Amino acid sequence: YPETARTVKKLVVEAGKQAAKPVQWREGSRPGSGRSGLKRMYSRFVALRIRPAGREIRKNADGPELPVRWLLAEWPATEPEPVQFWLSNLPADTPLSTLVRTAKLRWRIEHDYREMKQALGLAHFEGRTWRGWHHHVTLVSAAHAFCTLQRITRSPKETAPA
């Protein structure tokens, strides 16, 4: 490729702060002005289509061209430069709000994993077989799904401590 390699930070800075668009990805858990009375989680994001470089990417490319990917960067209005970066292989027509929501989903995954380990016993398996471990993980996953469905089908008044 005729262009020299640049860091993701440099690519986003070259796009400029004016390229950052405000996006709300969810409502938080603290009181605020959101529809449900909770604080809205939002920031400013830049999304660019790029071709990541690297030996491993070149080896795994299907054709002569490097794959085009999304570079998503969070650039809050109060910061002089971008603070977080993500690469994504979502389709080119993916809206910015979907890119942001998917990138920020990591918090939910970590929260669910911690809940499965601490409250539902995911880390308590002491067996020696693959089949036993598989059964244990399956039961913990089913218990987590049940707890999640119970939580989302109840109104906030039902789940509040009395």
Short mmCIF file of C-alpha atoms in Angstrom, two decimals, residues 4-100:
data_model
loop_
_atom_site.label_atom_id
_atom_site.label_comp_id
_atom_site.label_asym_id
_atom_site.label_seq_id
_atom_site.Cartn_x
_atom_site.Cartn_y
_atom_site.Cartn_z
CA THR A 4 2.71 4.71 5.42
CA ALA A 5 1.35 3.04 8.54
CA ARG A 6 -0.21 5.33 11.15
CA THR A 7 -1.44 4.70 14.68
CA VAL A 8 -5.18 4.53 15.33
CA LYS A 9 -4.86 7.59 17.55
CA LYS A 10 -3.25 9.57 14.71
CA LEU A 11 -5.98 8.50 12.26
CA VAL A 12 -8.71 9.74 14.59
CA VAL A 13 -6.89 12.98 15.43
CA GLU A 14 -6.46 13.63 11.68
CA ALA A 15 -10.22 13.19 11.22
CA GLY A 16 -10.63 16.00 13.73
CA LYS A 17 -12.74 16.62 16.79
CA GLN A 18 -15.55 17.91 14.55
CA ALA A 19 -15.95 14.34 13.23
CA ALA A 20 -17.02 13.18 16.70
CA LYS A 21 -20.78 12.67 16.98
CA PRO A 22 -22.69 12.43 20.28
CA VAL A 23 -24.21 9.02 20.96
CA GLN A 24 -26.23 7.71 23.91
CA TRP A 25 -25.78 3.96 24.32
CA ARG A 26 -27.87 3.19 27.42
CA GLU A 27 -29.28 4.49 30.66
CA GLY A 28 -27.12 4.00 33.71
CA SER A 29 -27.97 3.01 37.26
CA ARG A 30 -27.76 6.44 38.91
CA PRO A 31 -30.65 8.92 39.14
CA GLY A 32 -30.76 11.39 36.28
CA SER A 33 -32.82 12.88 33.47
CA GLY A 34 -33.34 9.79 31.28
CA ARG A 35 -36.77 8.46 30.30
CA SER A 36 -36.73 6.03 33.20
CA GLY A 37 -35.41 8.61 35.64
CA LEU A 38 -31.85 7.30 35.34
CA LYS A 39 -28.74 9.05 34.09
CA ARG A 40 -28.10 8.67 30.36
CA MET A 41 -24.74 7.22 29.31
CA TYR A 42 -23.40 9.19 26.37
CA SER A 43 -20.21 10.50 24.84
CA ARG A 44 -18.84 11.60 21.47
CA PHE A 45 -17.52 9.03 18.97
CA VAL A 46 -15.60 8.99 15.70
CA ALA A 47 -16.12 6.06 13.31
CA LEU A 48 -13.75 5.54 10.39
CA ARG A 49 -13.39 2.78 7.79
CA ILE A 50 -9.75 1.62 7.72
CA ARG A 51 -7.55 -1.24 6.57
CA PRO A 52 -5.61 -2.52 9.60
CA ALA A 53 -2.06 -3.57 8.80
CA GLY A 54 0.06 -6.33 10.24
CA ARG A 55 1.66 -9.65 9.34
CA GLU A 56 -1.07 -11.77 10.93
CA ILE A 57 -3.83 -9.81 9.18
CA ARG A 58 -2.00 -10.18 5.84
CA LYS A 59 -1.64 -13.96 6.36
CA ASN A 60 -5.33 -14.36 7.19
CA ALA A 61 -6.63 -12.13 4.37
CA ASP A 62 -8.73 -14.00 1.79
CA GLY A 63 -7.50 -12.02 -1.19
CA PRO A 64 -4.86 -9.51 -2.21
CA GLU A 65 -6.64 -6.68 -0.39
CA LEU A 66 -6.48 -6.17 3.36
CA PRO A 67 -9.95 -6.27 4.96
CA VAL A 68 -11.71 -2.98 5.65
CA ARG A 69 -12.79 -2.58 9.27
CA TRP A 70 -14.43 -0.03 11.53
CA LEU A 71 -12.21 2.03 13.78
CA LEU A 72 -14.35 3.44 16.57
CA ALA A 73 -12.91 6.00 18.96
CA GLU A 74 -14.46 7.68 21.98
CA TRP A 75 -13.54 11.36 22.09
CA PRO A 76 -15.38 13.16 24.92
CA ALA A 77 -15.96 16.89 24.43
CA THR A 78 -13.89 17.63 27.54
CA GLU A 79 -10.80 15.70 26.36
CA PRO A 80 -8.06 17.05 24.05
CA GLU A 81 -7.66 13.66 22.32
CA PRO A 82 -9.48 10.32 21.95
CA VAL A 83 -9.56 8.13 25.07
CA GLN A 84 -10.67 4.66 23.87
CA PHE A 85 -10.44 2.72 20.60
CA TRP A 86 -12.16 -0.36 19.14
CA LEU A 87 -11.79 -2.29 15.88
CA SER A 88 -14.89 -3.97 14.49
CA ASN A 89 -15.73 -6.19 11.55
CA LEU A 90 -19.42 -5.21 11.54
CA PRO A 91 -20.84 -4.44 8.06
CA ALA A 92 -20.06 -1.11 6.38
CA ASP A 93 -23.67 0.07 6.67
CA THR A 94 -23.79 -0.36 10.47
CA PRO A 95 -25.13 2.81 12.14
CA LEU A 96 -22.87 4.63 14.61
CA SER A 97 -25.30 3.99 17.46
CA THR A 98 -25.05 0.22 16.88
CA LEU A 99 -21.25 0.35 16.76
CA VAL A 100 -21.16 2.24 20.07
#
